Amino acid sequence: MSDTGERGPALLSRLLSAYGMVGVLVLLAVFFSVATIQEQQPGGEAAARSVARALEATTLEGTTVVIIGRGGEEDARFADTLARRVRERTGVPPLVVTGDPADARTALGRLADQGVTRCVIATTQASAEVVRSILEPLPALAGARVVTPASYRWPTFLLPENLRNVANQIAVIAILAVGMTMVIVTGGIDLSVGSLIALAAVVTASLIGRMGGEGAGTGAMVLGGAATMALCSGIGAFSGLMITRFKVPPFIATLAVMQVASGLAYIISEGRPVYRIPQSFVLLGRGADPVLGIPWAVLLMGVLYAAAHVLMSRTTLGRYIYAVGGNAEAARLAGVRVAAVLLFVYAACGALAGLGGVVMASQLRSGAPTYGLMYELYVIAAVVVGGTSLSGGEGTIPGTLVGAFIIAVIQNGMNLTHVESYTQKVVLGLVILGAVLLDRLKQRGVGRLGRSQGPGG
Amino acid sequence: MPSPRNEAAPGGAAPLLRLEGVRKAFPGVLAVREASLDVRGGEVHALVGENGAGKSTLIRILTGAHQADGGTVELDGTPLRWTSPLAAAGAGIAAIYQELDLVPPLSVRANLFLAREDAPLGFIAAAQERRHAREALSRLGVDLDPGARVGDLDVAQQQLVAIARALLAEARLLVMDEPTATLASGDVERLFAVIHELRGRGIGILFVSHRLEEVMAIADRVTVMRDGSTLGTWPAHELTRERLVELMVGRPLEQEFPKVRVAPGVEVLAVRDLSGGRVSGASFSVHAGEVLGVAGLVGAGRTDLARLIFGADPVESGEILLDGRPVAIRTPRDAIRNGICLLTEDRKAQGLVLGLSARDNFALANLDRWSPWGWVRRGKELSEFERFVAGLRIRVASPEQPARDLSGGNQQKLLLARWLERDSRVLIFDEPTRGIDVGAKHEIYLLINELAARGKAIVMISSDLPEVLGMSDRILVMHRGRIAGEVPEAAAATQEQVLRLAVG
């Protein structure tokens, strides 16, 4: 028996299983970063800083500085920042024009009429063309310089907006995947989560609609979300009851619940989207925290993952979940309340699906019975890509997070590189297959080592 | 003292199978160092050795599951190197393992012809198959309906189906790995009759077993393995059981059953008229410091009785008393909280969660006690684990080693540690030494002694009659779900006395 000779390979395989998928995620991120490197036009403050740097070499005394931007928040920030910089240097506030090209034309026309010749026009790349076309028929301003922010080469994938986008896209799937991981670790499966998203979105929207509609207060929205989660948790517990009490296979029980939940979503909404939700409700799905700019949905996801990881690795309940998945009969004979563990897991999975539905309703500011279609498959894919075994007993919460991100990065990356949506499906399917194959190969390697250690006699 | 000999086959006939200097290493371990033996046609050749001696690896090389690193394997004088179990089967080598590779939902006939169906154009020639199946079964003297579902047969019958399948595949060498481990004594006799029949037909049989009485009874020659090497081959009639044990462990062995008698204390567990499942009307009691042996044939209801007391199966009627007070036990959890524990006969299916670590398996029944708020106290867990690893001399590479990778003896000790940590007062052992090698068996016996000395009440179910006689204070014998009788003085009892009760 090789009590010592086993350590090296065992450690290696543990590292592989813990970080293998992280490596894949990093490689994907690097790949899509390289593939999406292109000229980037800065906007907002960055654009203002760039223009200010370009103007440093120019004497601005006796020169009229005009800042032209379009309407919109980003251009407003560009204009404000740049205006402040210019005033600090010259002491004279520049002329700021934001809005339609017509506004810019009027302003520049007035300058030409006033006989201004020394003139610097700062604008964004996007508006530069328009500005130049306005200047053409104004010979008085032929000497005017048009300054735009310098463009730079940078991967579109790595732009902060895009990363935020990836995180937002994945939030719902990732939240559901927490519950699904627990279910799959017990050796089960929950096919009803996609339908529960739809049901939760419809129920939340309807409840908020009843409690004041567009004028509903924060309390009503929180209450609506909580009641929805409780309902979905109850539905999950119902699946759990069918599985534990009546020994219905999880696949069948949750397949039935999937149909029922979807049907209920259509009945409640009468087949139409429910819109009567206050604007403030979108804070959960689209808003971001004011300090670091991290979306609330992503923060919520992070908190859930941390809590679930602690639950699975540090609490007795977590240990029991693994034991039930590894060998339910042995767990029962060791005194574990197997039925209670399963009931908890399915109820938690339902509650998290309900939360996912609330987040989605918030992102889309409506609830419709068509939401969450096929989501159960994306969620299961994320869990499996994250290294959880469908036969139960093994898998980790951080692994699932990595799995969810792998799927999100691939989807986002393919969007950025303009891969057709039909092709995307094919690629995604192959990725899932590849992840599972990788896992199998790894396990076969470990299994071979493990056998060598078994009793020889 | 006989010395090893490898005499030529009688009449100069070449052996059916010859292994010479076979070697096999796995990363970090040399499983088979140097193995040589030969099996003749029409011979029962026993291969014995402790767990870890390399028998299983050698068998896997023979059956194509592993490839040897060195040495030669010859079948009928032709050197062979099969690369898969299928290739070995094609060469005429069949194996009967402890876990039979049959498909339970299929019929006997379907199993017999699995992957060898006579099926022109994909249609199975059913009538012809049925006839062949009947022939094959009756040649073995077995009366089985080819249409019966294999899952409905008992283990002994399933084993005969597996043997019949090997015959139909025209196997010339049959490797039997612990074929009697799961059989009751009546079934063992039937199996031996079948083995005699096979021997008469010139089939070579490599018989691997821990049960030395059986080896002495059935084998023509015996090869002993120790530490990955074969020590030699002896004609069975030149060996005694004691000599064989000495060869296996490499040193003279102390007394096989080191029974220490403890003066029994107060009554701890009593069962009154307990019925449920196969058991009906069972009444008995166990005292502190007492080892109560439970004997009987397989299917007599011994395991069922244990499961009833442990709350694993529903009780129909009767009561269970602890310290004279009736207790309500509806689930294993209730039993555990009352200080009753069960070491199941099937460690892998019902005892351990094989994929989890040794530490997790040890902790499983104790987490609720250590962790009142559901928070695992990892320091406590680890220190308790280390304490038992040292105390019970459990061989684990690390606390994180999967339970799957432990040897049978260490798995059993790990489960025992789990229940001792729980401070159980009533310990029910179901086949405590099944599939465990001689050395580890001895350690388990010493532990049973120690537990009795500490005042635990012990119920020991065993199909190994010498073990029941040697280790119990008192013996209950079960027959068809009832307690057929009691042998008050195990030390003075004979195997015949127990057997007579067991067969009713």
mmCIF file of N, CA, C and O in Angstrom, chain A residues 113-168:
data_model
loop_
_atom_site.group_PDB
_atom_site.id
_atom_site.type_symbol
_atom_site.label_atom_id
_atom_site.label_comp_id
_atom_site.label_asym_id
_atom_site.label_seq_id
_atom_site.Cartn_x
_atom_site.Cartn_y
_atom_site.Cartn_z
ATOM 1 N N ASP A 113 -20.364 85.415 -36.823
ATOM 2 C CA ASP A 113 -20.940 86.754 -36.980
ATOM 3 C C ASP A 113 -20.197 87.755 -36.100
ATOM 4 O O ASP A 113 -20.003 88.908 -36.464
ATOM 5 N N GLN A 114 -19.787 87.266 -34.897
ATOM 6 C CA GLN A 114 -19.091 88.181 -33.983
ATOM 7 C C GLN A 114 -17.668 88.467 -34.440
ATOM 8 O O GLN A 114 -16.957 89.247 -33.818
ATOM 9 N N GLY A 115 -17.232 87.776 -35.518
ATOM 10 C CA GLY A 115 -15.902 88.032 -36.042
ATOM 11 C C GLY A 115 -14.790 87.361 -35.282
ATOM 12 O O GLY A 115 -13.652 87.801 -35.277
ATOM 13 N N VAL A 116 -15.132 86.310 -34.593
ATOM 14 C CA VAL A 116 -14.093 85.564 -33.878
ATOM 15 C C VAL A 116 -13.275 84.786 -34.887
ATOM 16 O O VAL A 116 -13.818 84.131 -35.766
ATOM 17 N N THR A 117 -11.982 84.874 -34.816
ATOM 18 C CA THR A 117 -11.149 84.110 -35.744
ATOM 19 C C THR A 117 -10.326 83.077 -34.999
ATOM 20 O O THR A 117 -10.228 81.929 -35.409
ATOM 21 N N ARG A 118 -9.699 83.499 -33.898
ATOM 22 C CA ARG A 118 -8.904 82.519 -33.147
ATOM 23 C C ARG A 118 -9.839 81.714 -32.255
ATOM 24 O O ARG A 118 -10.410 82.245 -31.310
ATOM 25 N N CYS A 119 -9.949 80.485 -32.656
ATOM 26 C CA CYS A 119 -10.998 79.687 -32.021
ATOM 27 C C CYS A 119 -10.547 78.241 -31.946
ATOM 28 O O CYS A 119 -9.982 77.686 -32.894
ATOM 29 N N VAL A 120 -10.743 77.580 -30.765
ATOM 30 C CA VAL A 120 -10.474 76.147 -30.609
ATOM 31 C C VAL A 120 -11.797 75.466 -30.287
ATOM 32 O O VAL A 120 -12.505 75.892 -29.369
ATOM 33 N N ILE A 121 -12.121 74.464 -31.078
ATOM 34 C CA ILE A 121 -13.375 73.741 -30.828
ATOM 35 C C ILE A 121 -13.031 72.348 -30.313
ATOM 36 O O ILE A 121 -12.368 71.557 -30.996
ATOM 37 N N ALA A 122 -13.424 72.079 -29.079
ATOM 38 C CA ALA A 122 -13.181 70.749 -28.504
ATOM 39 C C ALA A 122 -14.465 69.938 -28.600
ATOM 40 O O ALA A 122 -15.537 70.404 -28.204
ATOM 41 N N THR A 123 -14.319 68.761 -29.114
ATOM 42 C CA THR A 123 -15.506 67.908 -29.206
ATOM 43 C C THR A 123 -15.086 66.443 -29.155
ATOM 44 O O THR A 123 -13.893 66.129 -29.146
ATOM 45 N N THR A 124 -16.055 65.556 -29.093
ATOM 46 C CA THR A 124 -15.735 64.123 -29.050
ATOM 47 C C THR A 124 -15.556 63.612 -30.464
ATOM 48 O O THR A 124 -15.982 64.251 -31.430
ATOM 49 N N GLN A 125 -14.930 62.423 -30.562
ATOM 50 C CA GLN A 125 -14.750 61.796 -31.869
ATOM 51 C C GLN A 125 -16.075 61.672 -32.602
ATOM 52 O O GLN A 125 -16.173 61.932 -33.794
ATOM 53 N N ALA A 126 -17.095 61.299 -31.850
ATOM 54 C CA ALA A 126 -18.382 61.004 -32.471
ATOM 55 C C ALA A 126 -18.981 62.266 -33.103
ATOM 56 O O ALA A 126 -19.668 62.196 -34.125
ATOM 57 N N SER A 127 -18.705 63.434 -32.502
ATOM 58 C CA SER A 127 -19.325 64.660 -33.005
ATOM 59 C C SER A 127 -18.426 65.397 -33.990
ATOM 60 O O SER A 127 -18.848 66.377 -34.615
ATOM 61 N N ALA A 128 -17.163 64.944 -34.124
ATOM 62 C CA ALA A 128 -16.189 65.695 -34.911
ATOM 63 C C ALA A 128 -16.652 65.924 -36.347
ATOM 64 O O ALA A 128 -16.531 67.028 -36.894
ATOM 65 N N GLU A 129 -17.194 64.858 -36.948
ATOM 66 C CA GLU A 129 -17.651 64.955 -38.337
ATOM 67 C C GLU A 129 -18.686 66.071 -38.502
ATOM 68 O O GLU A 129 -18.605 66.910 -39.397
ATOM 69 N N VAL A 130 -19.650 66.064 -37.585
ATOM 70 C CA VAL A 130 -20.739 67.047 -37.644
ATOM 71 C C VAL A 130 -20.178 68.464 -37.510
ATOM 72 O O VAL A 130 -20.524 69.376 -38.276
ATOM 73 N N VAL A 131 -19.257 68.604 -36.555
ATOM 74 C CA VAL A 131 -18.679 69.927 -36.313
ATOM 75 C C VAL A 131 -17.978 70.420 -37.570
ATOM 76 O O VAL A 131 -18.135 71.570 -37.991
ATOM 77 N N ARG A 132 -17.185 69.499 -38.194
ATOM 78 C CA ARG A 132 -16.456 69.914 -39.403
ATOM 79 C C ARG A 132 -17.417 70.321 -40.505
ATOM 80 O O ARG A 132 -17.182 71.295 -41.225
ATOM 81 N N SER A 133 -18.528 69.595 -40.612
ATOM 82 C CA SER A 133 -19.474 69.936 -41.679
ATOM 83 C C SER A 133 -20.160 71.276 -41.400
ATOM 84 O O SER A 133 -20.546 71.994 -42.319
ATOM 85 N N ILE A 134 -20.312 71.601 -40.122
ATOM 86 C CA ILE A 134 -20.908 72.914 -39.787
ATOM 87 C C ILE A 134 -19.921 74.034 -40.140
ATOM 88 O O ILE A 134 -20.300 75.092 -40.634
ATOM 89 N N LEU A 135 -18.605 73.751 -39.912
ATOM 90 C CA LEU A 135 -17.594 74.781 -40.132
ATOM 91 C C LEU A 135 -17.404 75.102 -41.614
ATOM 92 O O LEU A 135 -17.052 76.225 -41.973
ATOM 93 N N GLU A 136 -17.638 74.153 -42.464
ATOM 94 C CA GLU A 136 -17.344 74.314 -43.885
ATOM 95 C C GLU A 136 -17.979 75.571 -44.492
ATOM 96 O O GLU A 136 -17.280 76.359 -45.136
ATOM 97 N N PRO A 137 -19.274 75.762 -44.299
ATOM 98 C CA PRO A 137 -19.866 76.972 -44.899
ATOM 99 C C PRO A 137 -19.573 78.258 -44.100
ATOM 100 O O PRO A 137 -20.183 79.290 -44.382
ATOM 101 N N LEU A 138 -18.717 78.202 -43.125
ATOM 102 C CA LEU A 138 -18.427 79.403 -42.325
ATOM 103 C C LEU A 138 -16.964 79.815 -42.535
ATOM 104 O O LEU A 138 -16.084 79.450 -41.748
ATOM 105 N N PRO A 139 -16.649 80.521 -43.632
ATOM 106 C CA PRO A 139 -15.257 80.882 -43.937
ATOM 107 C C PRO A 139 -14.626 81.714 -42.819
ATOM 108 O O PRO A 139 -13.403 81.666 -42.623
ATOM 109 N N ALA A 140 -15.440 82.407 -42.053
ATOM 110 C CA ALA A 140 -14.894 83.236 -40.976
ATOM 111 C C ALA A 140 -14.147 82.391 -39.956
ATOM 112 O O ALA A 140 -13.185 82.824 -39.336
ATOM 113 N N LEU A 141 -14.615 81.142 -39.846
ATOM 114 C CA LEU A 141 -14.020 80.272 -38.825
ATOM 115 C C LEU A 141 -13.051 79.260 -39.437
ATOM 116 O O LEU A 141 -12.769 78.219 -38.854
ATOM 117 N N ALA A 142 -12.552 79.583 -40.636
ATOM 118 C CA ALA A 142 -11.663 78.634 -41.322
ATOM 119 C C ALA A 142 -10.420 78.351 -40.498
ATOM 120 O O ALA A 142 -9.837 77.273 -40.584
ATOM 121 N N GLY A 143 -10.030 79.285 -39.669
ATOM 122 C CA GLY A 143 -8.810 79.085 -38.870
ATOM 123 C C GLY A 143 -9.044 78.336 -37.580
ATOM 124 O O GLY A 143 -8.119 78.119 -36.803
ATOM 125 N N ALA A 144 -10.270 77.977 -37.353
ATOM 126 C CA ALA A 144 -10.564 77.311 -36.077
ATOM 127 C C ALA A 144 -9.955 75.916 -36.024
ATOM 128 O O ALA A 144 -9.927 75.202 -37.019
ATOM 129 N N ARG A 145 -9.445 75.571 -34.862
ATOM 130 C CA ARG A 145 -8.880 74.216 -34.694
ATOM 131 C C ARG A 145 -9.929 73.312 -34.057
ATOM 132 O O ARG A 145 -10.580 73.709 -33.084
ATOM 133 N N VAL A 146 -10.073 72.156 -34.613
ATOM 134 C CA VAL A 146 -10.987 71.183 -33.979
ATOM 135 C C VAL A 146 -10.123 70.167 -33.221
ATOM 136 O O VAL A 146 -9.253 69.518 -33.811
ATOM 137 N N VAL A 147 -10.315 70.095 -31.924
ATOM 138 C CA VAL A 147 -9.522 69.154 -31.109
ATOM 139 C C VAL A 147 -10.436 68.035 -30.621
ATOM 140 O O VAL A 147 -11.522 68.294 -30.076
ATOM 141 N N THR A 148 -9.994 66.798 -30.815
ATOM 142 C CA THR A 148 -10.784 65.659 -30.314
ATOM 143 C C THR A 148 -9.901 64.813 -29.404
ATOM 144 O O THR A 148 -8.673 64.879 -29.498
ATOM 145 N N PRO A 149 -10.487 64.044 -28.541
ATOM 146 C CA PRO A 149 -9.693 63.177 -27.677
ATOM 147 C C PRO A 149 -8.950 62.142 -28.505
ATOM 148 O O PRO A 149 -9.487 61.670 -29.516
ATOM 149 N N ALA A 150 -7.731 61.822 -28.092
ATOM 150 C CA ALA A 150 -6.962 60.812 -28.815
ATOM 151 C C ALA A 150 -7.591 59.445 -28.585
ATOM 152 O O ALA A 150 -8.006 59.121 -27.468
ATOM 153 N N SER A 151 -7.670 58.683 -29.652
ATOM 154 C CA SER A 151 -8.173 57.321 -29.469
ATOM 155 C C SER A 151 -7.015 56.455 -28.984
ATOM 156 O O SER A 151 -5.858 56.835 -29.073
ATOM 157 N N TYR A 152 -7.338 55.253 -28.444
ATOM 158 C CA TYR A 152 -6.289 54.367 -27.962
ATOM 159 C C TYR A 152 -6.685 52.932 -28.263
ATOM 160 O O TYR A 152 -7.863 52.639 -28.482
ATOM 161 N N ARG A 153 -5.678 52.058 -28.280
ATOM 162 C CA ARG A 153 -5.985 50.648 -28.582
ATOM 163 C C ARG A 153 -6.213 49.899 -27.274
ATOM 164 O O ARG A 153 -5.399 49.937 -26.370
ATOM 165 N N TRP A 154 -7.320 49.211 -27.186
ATOM 166 C CA TRP A 154 -7.679 48.529 -25.953
ATOM 167 C C TRP A 154 -8.744 47.489 -26.290
ATOM 168 O O TRP A 154 -9.585 47.725 -27.141
ATOM 169 N N PRO A 155 -8.719 46.322 -25.611
ATOM 170 C CA PRO A 155 -9.742 45.304 -25.906
ATOM 171 C C PRO A 155 -11.143 45.780 -25.494
ATOM 172 O O PRO A 155 -11.326 46.229 -24.364
ATOM 173 N N THR A 156 -12.067 45.677 -26.400
ATOM 174 C CA THR A 156 -13.450 46.011 -26.067
ATOM 175 C C THR A 156 -13.939 45.146 -24.913
ATOM 176 O O THR A 156 -14.679 45.579 -24.045
ATOM 177 N N PHE A 157 -13.456 43.867 -24.927
ATOM 178 C CA PHE A 157 -13.887 42.942 -23.883
ATOM 179 C C PHE A 157 -13.555 43.468 -22.489
ATOM 180 O O PHE A 157 -14.311 43.285 -21.554
ATOM 181 N N LEU A 158 -12.410 44.146 -22.391
ATOM 182 C CA LEU A 158 -11.951 44.574 -21.071
ATOM 183 C C LEU A 158 -12.453 45.962 -20.674
ATOM 184 O O LEU A 158 -12.076 46.469 -19.627
ATOM 185 N N LEU A 159 -13.269 46.602 -21.517
ATOM 186 C CA LEU A 159 -13.819 47.898 -21.119
ATOM 187 C C LEU A 159 -14.705 47.707 -19.894
ATOM 188 O O LEU A 159 -15.442 46.735 -19.799
ATOM 189 N N PRO A 160 -14.638 48.630 -18.950
ATOM 190 C CA PRO A 160 -15.427 48.479 -17.727
ATOM 191 C C PRO A 160 -16.912 48.255 -18.021
ATOM 192 O O PRO A 160 -17.551 47.429 -17.374
ATOM 193 N N GLU A 161 -17.434 48.968 -19.030
ATOM 194 C CA GLU A 161 -18.866 48.792 -19.336
ATOM 195 C C GLU A 161 -19.149 47.353 -19.701
ATOM 196 O O GLU A 161 -20.151 46.778 -19.293
ATOM 197 N N ASN A 162 -18.227 46.783 -20.512
ATOM 198 C CA ASN A 162 -18.477 45.416 -20.967
ATOM 199 C C ASN A 162 -18.394 44.426 -19.815
ATOM 200 O O ASN A 162 -19.212 43.519 -19.709
ATOM 201 N N LEU A 163 -17.405 44.597 -18.943
ATOM 202 C CA LEU A 163 -17.269 43.676 -17.825
ATOM 203 C C LEU A 163 -18.510 43.743 -16.933
ATOM 204 O O LEU A 163 -19.020 42.724 -16.471
ATOM 205 N N ARG A 164 -18.999 44.970 -16.740
ATOM 206 C CA ARG A 164 -20.210 45.131 -15.943
ATOM 207 C C ARG A 164 -21.377 44.408 -16.629
ATOM 208 O O ARG A 164 -22.201 43.769 -16.008
ATOM 209 N N ASN A 165 -21.361 44.521 -17.942
ATOM 210 C CA ASN A 165 -22.383 43.871 -18.753
ATOM 211 C C ASN A 165 -22.354 42.352 -18.568
ATOM 212 O O ASN A 165 -23.390 41.714 -18.349
ATOM 213 N N VAL A 166 -21.134 41.773 -18.616
ATOM 214 C CA VAL A 166 -20.973 40.325 -18.433
ATOM 215 C C VAL A 166 -21.534 39.929 -17.067
ATOM 216 O O VAL A 166 -22.314 38.982 -16.938
ATOM 217 N N ALA A 167 -21.150 40.681 -16.042
ATOM 218 C CA ALA A 167 -21.577 40.351 -14.689
ATOM 219 C C ALA A 167 -23.095 40.437 -14.570
ATOM 220 O O ALA A 167 -23.732 39.589 -13.947
ATOM 221 N N ASN A 168 -23.671 41.460 -15.190
ATOM 222 C CA ASN A 168 -25.122 41.607 -15.126
ATOM 223 C C ASN A 168 -25.838 40.482 -15.847
ATOM 224 O O ASN A 168 -26.844 39.964 -15.388
#
